[in-house]
CSV table of C-alpha atoms and ligand atoms in Angstrom, one decimal:
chain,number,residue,atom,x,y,z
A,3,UNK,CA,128.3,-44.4,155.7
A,4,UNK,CA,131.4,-45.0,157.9
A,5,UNK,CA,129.9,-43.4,160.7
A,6,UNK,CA,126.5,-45.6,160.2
A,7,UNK,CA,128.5,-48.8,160.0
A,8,UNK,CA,130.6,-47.6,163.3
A,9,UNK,CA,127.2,-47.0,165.0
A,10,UNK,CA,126.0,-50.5,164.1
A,11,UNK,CA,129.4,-52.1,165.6
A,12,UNK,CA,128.9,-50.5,168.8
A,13,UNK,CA,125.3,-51.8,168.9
A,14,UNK,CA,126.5,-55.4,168.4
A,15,UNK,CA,129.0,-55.3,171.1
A,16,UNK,CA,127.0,-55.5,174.1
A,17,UNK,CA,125.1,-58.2,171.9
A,18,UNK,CA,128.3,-60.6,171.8
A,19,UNK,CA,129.4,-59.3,175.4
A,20,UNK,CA,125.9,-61.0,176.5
A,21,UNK,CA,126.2,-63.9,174.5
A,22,UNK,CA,129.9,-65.0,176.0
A,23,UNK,CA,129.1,-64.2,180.2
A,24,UNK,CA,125.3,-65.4,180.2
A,25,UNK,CA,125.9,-69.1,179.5
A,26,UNK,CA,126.4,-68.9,175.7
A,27,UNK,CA,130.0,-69.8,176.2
A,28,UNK,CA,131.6,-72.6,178.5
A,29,UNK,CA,134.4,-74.5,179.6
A,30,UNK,CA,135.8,-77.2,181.0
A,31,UNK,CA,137.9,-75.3,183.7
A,32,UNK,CA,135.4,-76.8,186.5
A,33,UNK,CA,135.0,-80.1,184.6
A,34,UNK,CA,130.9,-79.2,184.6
A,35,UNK,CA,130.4,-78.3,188.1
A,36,UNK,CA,129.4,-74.6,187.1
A,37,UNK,CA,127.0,-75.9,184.4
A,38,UNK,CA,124.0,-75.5,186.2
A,39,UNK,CA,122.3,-72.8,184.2
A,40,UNK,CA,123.0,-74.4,181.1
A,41,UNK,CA,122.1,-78.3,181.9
A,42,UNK,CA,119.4,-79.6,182.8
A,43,UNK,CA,119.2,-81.2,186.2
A,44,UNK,CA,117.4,-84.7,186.0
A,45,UNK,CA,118.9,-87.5,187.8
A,46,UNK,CA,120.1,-89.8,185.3
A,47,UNK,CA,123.3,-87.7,184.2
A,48,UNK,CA,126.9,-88.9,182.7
A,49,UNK,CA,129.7,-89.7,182.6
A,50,UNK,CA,129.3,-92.1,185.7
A,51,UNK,CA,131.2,-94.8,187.8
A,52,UNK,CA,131.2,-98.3,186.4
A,53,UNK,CA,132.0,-102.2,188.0
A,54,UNK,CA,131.3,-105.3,186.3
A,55,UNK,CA,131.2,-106.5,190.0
A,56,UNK,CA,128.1,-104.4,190.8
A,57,UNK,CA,127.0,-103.9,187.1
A,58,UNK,CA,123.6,-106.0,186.7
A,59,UNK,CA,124.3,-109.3,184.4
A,60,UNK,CA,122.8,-108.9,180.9
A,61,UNK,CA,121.8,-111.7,178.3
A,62,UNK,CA,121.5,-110.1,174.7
A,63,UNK,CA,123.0,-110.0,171.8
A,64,UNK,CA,125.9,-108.4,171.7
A,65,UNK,CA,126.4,-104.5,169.4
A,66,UNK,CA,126.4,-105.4,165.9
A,67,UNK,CA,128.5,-103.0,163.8
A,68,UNK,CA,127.0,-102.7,160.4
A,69,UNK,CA,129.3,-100.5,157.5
A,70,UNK,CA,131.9,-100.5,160.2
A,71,UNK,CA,134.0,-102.3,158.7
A,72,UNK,CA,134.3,-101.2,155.1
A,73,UNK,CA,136.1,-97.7,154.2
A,74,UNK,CA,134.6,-94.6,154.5
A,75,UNK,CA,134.5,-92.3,151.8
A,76,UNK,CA,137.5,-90.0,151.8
A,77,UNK,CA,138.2,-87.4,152.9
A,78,UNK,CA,137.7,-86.8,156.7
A,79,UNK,CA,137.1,-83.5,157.6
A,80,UNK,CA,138.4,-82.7,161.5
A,81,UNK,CA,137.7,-79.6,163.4
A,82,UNK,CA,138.2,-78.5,166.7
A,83,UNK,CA,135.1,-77.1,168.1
A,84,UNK,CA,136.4,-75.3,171.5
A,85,UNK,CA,135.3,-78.1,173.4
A,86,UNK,CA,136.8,-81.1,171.4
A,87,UNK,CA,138.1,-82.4,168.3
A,88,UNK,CA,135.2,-83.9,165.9
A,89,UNK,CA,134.7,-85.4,163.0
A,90,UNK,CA,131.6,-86.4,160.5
A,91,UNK,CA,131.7,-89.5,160.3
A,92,UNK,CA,130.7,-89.8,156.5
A,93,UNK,CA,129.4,-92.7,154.5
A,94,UNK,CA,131.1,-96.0,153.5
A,95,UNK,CA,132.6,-95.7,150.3
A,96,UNK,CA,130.1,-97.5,148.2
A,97,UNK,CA,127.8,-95.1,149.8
A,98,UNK,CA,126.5,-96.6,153.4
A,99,UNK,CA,125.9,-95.3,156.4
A,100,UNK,CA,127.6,-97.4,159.0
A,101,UNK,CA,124.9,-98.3,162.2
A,102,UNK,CA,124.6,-100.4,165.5
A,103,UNK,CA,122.0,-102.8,166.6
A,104,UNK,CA,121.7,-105.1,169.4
A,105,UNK,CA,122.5,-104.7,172.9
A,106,UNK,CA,119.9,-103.2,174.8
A,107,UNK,CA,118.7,-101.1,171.9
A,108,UNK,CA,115.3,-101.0,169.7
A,109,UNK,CA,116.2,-100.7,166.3
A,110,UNK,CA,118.9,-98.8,164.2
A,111,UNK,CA,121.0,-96.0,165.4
A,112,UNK,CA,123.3,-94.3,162.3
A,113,UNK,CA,127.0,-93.0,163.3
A,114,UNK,CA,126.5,-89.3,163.1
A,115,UNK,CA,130.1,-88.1,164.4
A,116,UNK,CA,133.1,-88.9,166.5
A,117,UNK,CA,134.9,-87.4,168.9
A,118,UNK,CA,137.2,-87.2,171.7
A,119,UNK,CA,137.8,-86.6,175.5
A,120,UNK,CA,140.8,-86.3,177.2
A,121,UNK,CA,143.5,-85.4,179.9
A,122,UNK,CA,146.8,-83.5,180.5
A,123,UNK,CA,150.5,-84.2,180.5
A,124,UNK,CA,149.8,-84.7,184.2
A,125,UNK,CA,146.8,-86.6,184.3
A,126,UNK,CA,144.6,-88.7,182.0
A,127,UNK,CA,141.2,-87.6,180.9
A,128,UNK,CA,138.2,-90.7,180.3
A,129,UNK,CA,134.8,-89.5,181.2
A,130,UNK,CA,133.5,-92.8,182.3
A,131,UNK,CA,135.6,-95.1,184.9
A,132,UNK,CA,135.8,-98.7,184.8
A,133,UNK,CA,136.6,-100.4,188.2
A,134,UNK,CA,138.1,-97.2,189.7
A,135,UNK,CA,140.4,-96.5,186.7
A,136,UNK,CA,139.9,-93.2,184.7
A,137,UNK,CA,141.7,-94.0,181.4
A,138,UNK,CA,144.0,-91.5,179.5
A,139,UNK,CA,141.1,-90.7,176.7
A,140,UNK,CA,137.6,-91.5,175.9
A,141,UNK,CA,136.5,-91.7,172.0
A,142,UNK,CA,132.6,-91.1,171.8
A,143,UNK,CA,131.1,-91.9,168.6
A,144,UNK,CA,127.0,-90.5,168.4
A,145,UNK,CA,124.4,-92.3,166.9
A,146,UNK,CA,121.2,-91.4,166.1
A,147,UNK,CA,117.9,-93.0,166.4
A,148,UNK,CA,116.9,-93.9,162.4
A,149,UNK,CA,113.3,-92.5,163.6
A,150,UNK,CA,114.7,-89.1,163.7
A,151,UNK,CA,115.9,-87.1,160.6
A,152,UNK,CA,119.1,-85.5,162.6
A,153,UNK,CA,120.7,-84.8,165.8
A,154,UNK,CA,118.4,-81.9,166.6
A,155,UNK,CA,115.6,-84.0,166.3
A,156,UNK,CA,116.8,-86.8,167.8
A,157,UNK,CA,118.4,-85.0,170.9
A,158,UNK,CA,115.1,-83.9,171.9
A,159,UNK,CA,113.4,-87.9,172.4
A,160,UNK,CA,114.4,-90.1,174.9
A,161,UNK,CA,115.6,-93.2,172.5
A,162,UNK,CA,117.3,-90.3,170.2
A,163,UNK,CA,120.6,-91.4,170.8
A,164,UNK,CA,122.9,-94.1,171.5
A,165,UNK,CA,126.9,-93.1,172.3
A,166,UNK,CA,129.3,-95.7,172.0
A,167,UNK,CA,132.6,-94.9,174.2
A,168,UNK,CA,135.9,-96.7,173.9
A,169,UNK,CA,138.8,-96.2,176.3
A,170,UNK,CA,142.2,-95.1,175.4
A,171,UNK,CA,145.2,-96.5,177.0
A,172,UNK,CA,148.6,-94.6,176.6
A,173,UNK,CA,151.3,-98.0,175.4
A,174,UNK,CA,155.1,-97.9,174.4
A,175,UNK,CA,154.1,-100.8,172.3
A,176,UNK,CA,155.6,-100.0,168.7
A,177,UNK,CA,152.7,-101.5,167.3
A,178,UNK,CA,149.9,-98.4,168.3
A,179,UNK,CA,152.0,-96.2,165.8
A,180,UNK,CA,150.8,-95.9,162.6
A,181,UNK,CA,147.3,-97.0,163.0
A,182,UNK,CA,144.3,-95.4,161.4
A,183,UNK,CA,143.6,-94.3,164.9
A,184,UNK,CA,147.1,-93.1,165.5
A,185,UNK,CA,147.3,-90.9,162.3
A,186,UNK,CA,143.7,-89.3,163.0
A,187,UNK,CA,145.0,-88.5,166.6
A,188,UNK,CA,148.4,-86.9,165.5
A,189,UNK,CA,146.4,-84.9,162.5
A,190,UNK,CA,145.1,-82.6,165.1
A,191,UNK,CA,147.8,-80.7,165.2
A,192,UNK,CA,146.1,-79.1,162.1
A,193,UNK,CA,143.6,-77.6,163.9
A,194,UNK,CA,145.1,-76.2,166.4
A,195,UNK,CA,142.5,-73.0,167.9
A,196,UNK,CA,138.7,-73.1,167.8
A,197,UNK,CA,137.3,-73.2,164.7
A,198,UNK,CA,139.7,-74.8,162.8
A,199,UNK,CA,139.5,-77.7,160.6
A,200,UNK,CA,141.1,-79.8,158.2
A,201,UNK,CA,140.8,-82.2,155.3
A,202,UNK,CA,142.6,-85.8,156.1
A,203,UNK,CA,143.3,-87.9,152.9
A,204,UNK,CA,143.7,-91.2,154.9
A,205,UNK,CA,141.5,-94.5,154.3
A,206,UNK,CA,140.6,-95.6,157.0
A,207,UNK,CA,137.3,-98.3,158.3
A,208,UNK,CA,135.0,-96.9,161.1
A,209,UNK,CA,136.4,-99.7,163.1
A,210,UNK,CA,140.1,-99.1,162.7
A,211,UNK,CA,139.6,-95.9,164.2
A,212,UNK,CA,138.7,-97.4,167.0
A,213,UNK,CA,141.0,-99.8,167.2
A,214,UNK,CA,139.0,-102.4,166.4
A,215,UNK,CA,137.9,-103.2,169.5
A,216,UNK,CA,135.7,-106.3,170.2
A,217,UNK,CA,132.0,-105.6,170.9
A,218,UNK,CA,130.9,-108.4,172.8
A,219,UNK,CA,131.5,-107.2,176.5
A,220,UNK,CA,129.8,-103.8,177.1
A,221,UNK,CA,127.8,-102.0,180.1
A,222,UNK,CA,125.1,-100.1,179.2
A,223,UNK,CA,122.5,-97.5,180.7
A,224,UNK,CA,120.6,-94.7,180.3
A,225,UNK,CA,122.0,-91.4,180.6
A,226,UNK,CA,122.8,-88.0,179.4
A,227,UNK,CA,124.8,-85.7,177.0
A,228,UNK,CA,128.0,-85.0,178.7
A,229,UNK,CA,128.2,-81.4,177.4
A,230,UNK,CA,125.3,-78.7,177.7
A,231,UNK,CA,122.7,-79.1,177.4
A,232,UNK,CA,123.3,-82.3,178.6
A,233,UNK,CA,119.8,-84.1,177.7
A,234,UNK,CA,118.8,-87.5,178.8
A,235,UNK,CA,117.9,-88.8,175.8
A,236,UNK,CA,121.1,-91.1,175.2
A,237,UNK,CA,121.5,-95.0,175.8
A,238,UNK,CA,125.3,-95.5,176.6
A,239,UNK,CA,127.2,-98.2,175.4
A,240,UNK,CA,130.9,-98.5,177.0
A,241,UNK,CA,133.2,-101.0,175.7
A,242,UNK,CA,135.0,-103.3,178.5
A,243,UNK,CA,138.3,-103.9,175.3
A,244,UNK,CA,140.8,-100.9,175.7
A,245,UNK,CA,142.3,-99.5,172.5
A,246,UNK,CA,145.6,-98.5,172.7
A,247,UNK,CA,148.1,-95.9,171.4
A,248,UNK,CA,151.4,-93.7,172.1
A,249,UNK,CA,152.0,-90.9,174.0
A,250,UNK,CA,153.2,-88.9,170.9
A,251,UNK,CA,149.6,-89.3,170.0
A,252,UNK,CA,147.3,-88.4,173.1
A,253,UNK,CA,150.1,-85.9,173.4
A,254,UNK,CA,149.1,-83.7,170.6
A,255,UNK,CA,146.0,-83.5,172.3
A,256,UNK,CA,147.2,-81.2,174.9
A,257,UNK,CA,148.7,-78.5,173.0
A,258,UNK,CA,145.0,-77.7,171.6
A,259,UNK,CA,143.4,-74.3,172.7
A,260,UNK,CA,140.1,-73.0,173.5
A,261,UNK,CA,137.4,-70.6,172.5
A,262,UNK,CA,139.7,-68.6,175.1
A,263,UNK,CA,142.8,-69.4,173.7
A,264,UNK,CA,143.7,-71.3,177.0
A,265,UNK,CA,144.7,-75.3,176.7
A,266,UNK,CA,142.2,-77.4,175.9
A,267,UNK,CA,143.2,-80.1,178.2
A,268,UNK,CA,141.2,-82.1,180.6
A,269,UNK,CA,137.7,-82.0,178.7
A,270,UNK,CA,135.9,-84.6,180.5
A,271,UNK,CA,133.1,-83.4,183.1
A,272,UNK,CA,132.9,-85.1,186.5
A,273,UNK,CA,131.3,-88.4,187.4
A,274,UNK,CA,127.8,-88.2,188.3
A,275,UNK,CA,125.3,-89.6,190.5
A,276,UNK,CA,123.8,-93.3,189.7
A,277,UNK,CA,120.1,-92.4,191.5
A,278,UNK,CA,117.7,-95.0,190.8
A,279,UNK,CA,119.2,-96.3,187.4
A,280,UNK,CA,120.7,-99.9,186.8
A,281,UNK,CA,123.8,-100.3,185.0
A,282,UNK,CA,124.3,-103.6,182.9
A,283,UNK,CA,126.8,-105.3,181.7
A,284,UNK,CA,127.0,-107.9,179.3
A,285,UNK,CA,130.1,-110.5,178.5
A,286,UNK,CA,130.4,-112.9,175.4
A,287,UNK,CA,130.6,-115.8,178.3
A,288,UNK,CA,127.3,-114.8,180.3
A,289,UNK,CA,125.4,-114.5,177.2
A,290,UNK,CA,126.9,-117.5,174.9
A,291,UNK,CA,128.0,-115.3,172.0
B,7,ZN,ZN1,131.7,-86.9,174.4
């Protein structure tokens, strides 16, 4: 039997040999530039540049949060995937799934999860810029199209998914401690390697961990997954508000490892091309609300 079960083990080596060198794996060590086998290679990729001065003036209503702001049931679960830290975002506490509408968008999109990019101790880490500034973190929160029963579903349509991104700005302000977004920050020191997670016991609003930014000046376009595969299926929707916190939290960020055990630090891929795509952007004054 022992020498069976060896013989199976040494026919499942090559197997996970294969898996980690042919594209199975991948990291952030080239910010996405050796990505090619595994994205695909459309022209309307992200993260990309953004200006209100050249951005495309939009009237509509502004992103309505829905369930955003009531608290979500507890616990949180957190994990770090290799790539990032996640969580699910679950439902409200009477039971709600907290959605968008408005903007740009056709119908509901649900909150599916949240997550984060970000820099190093020497440089910040925002996947998107906003007139030529890269921020010190990004926060994505996924949505999915209500048409489509989950993300697998939804990835594979082109109005599957709508990301909401909001920038993080490193303050000494005493007031960015001890915020909902703060403590969810600092609790990654809990999962620490790939593959680890952990249970938080904080309330906390969908909204307060994001700072409660305001929703009304936005850009928005259509663009991509910014981790393979990368599919163009999402409509982004970048807040113009910065939330802010301390450098005692982003810095917990950096001491995260990877699937390799290396720092998981600047996991943000590089800006891509525009091509034929307008970028909009829309302001409480320009559209009266
Ligand atoms: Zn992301």
């Amino acid at each position: 039997m022992q020498a069976n079960a060896f013989h199976k083990m040494l026919l499942l080596l090559p197997l996970a040999f294969y898996q980690s060198t042919n594209g199975m794996e991948w990291n952030y060590l080239k910010n996405g530039k050796d990505w090619e086998d595994l994205c695909s290679t459309g022209k309307h990729q992200s993260p990309i540049l953004l200006d209100t001065k050249t951005a495309h003036k939009l009237v509509s209503p502004p992103i309505t949060f829905w369930n955003y702001y009531k608290l979500l049931k507890r616990p949180f679960y957190i994990r770090n995937n290799g790539h990032s830290i996640s969580l699910d975002i679950p439902v409200t506490s009477n039971g709600r799934k907290p959605f968008i509408t408005g903007g740009r968008l056709k119908g509901r999109y649900f909150a599916d999860g949240l997550h984060f990019h970000w820099g190093s101790y020497k440089s910040p880490g925002s996947e998107h810029w906003i007139n030529k500034r890269r921020y010190d973190a990004e926060i994505h929160i996924v949505h999915r199209n209500e048409k489509y029963k989950n993300i697998a579903e939804a990835v594979r349509h082109k109005d599957g998914l709508a990301v909401v991104a909001i920038m993080v700005s490193i303050v000494r302000k005493d007031n960015a401690k001890s915020t909902p977004l703060s403590k969810l920050m600092e609790a990654v020191v809990r999962v620490p390697i790939e593959n680890s997670n952990a249970t938080l016991f904080g309330q906390s609003s969908l909204d307060q961990l994001i700072g409660g930014v305001k929703h009304k000046d936005f850009f928005t376009y259509e663009g991509s997954l910014t981790t393979p595969l990368c599919d163009e299926t999402v409509s982004w929707i970048v807040f113009t508000e910065i939330t802010t916190v301390t450098i005692s939290s982003v810095s917990k960020f950096w001491l995260l490892r990877d699937h390799w055990g290396n720092r998981l630090i600047n996991n943000y891929r590089i800006v891509q091309g525009l091509n034929d795509r307008t970028v909009f952007y829309r302001t409480a004054r320009s559209s009266k609300s």
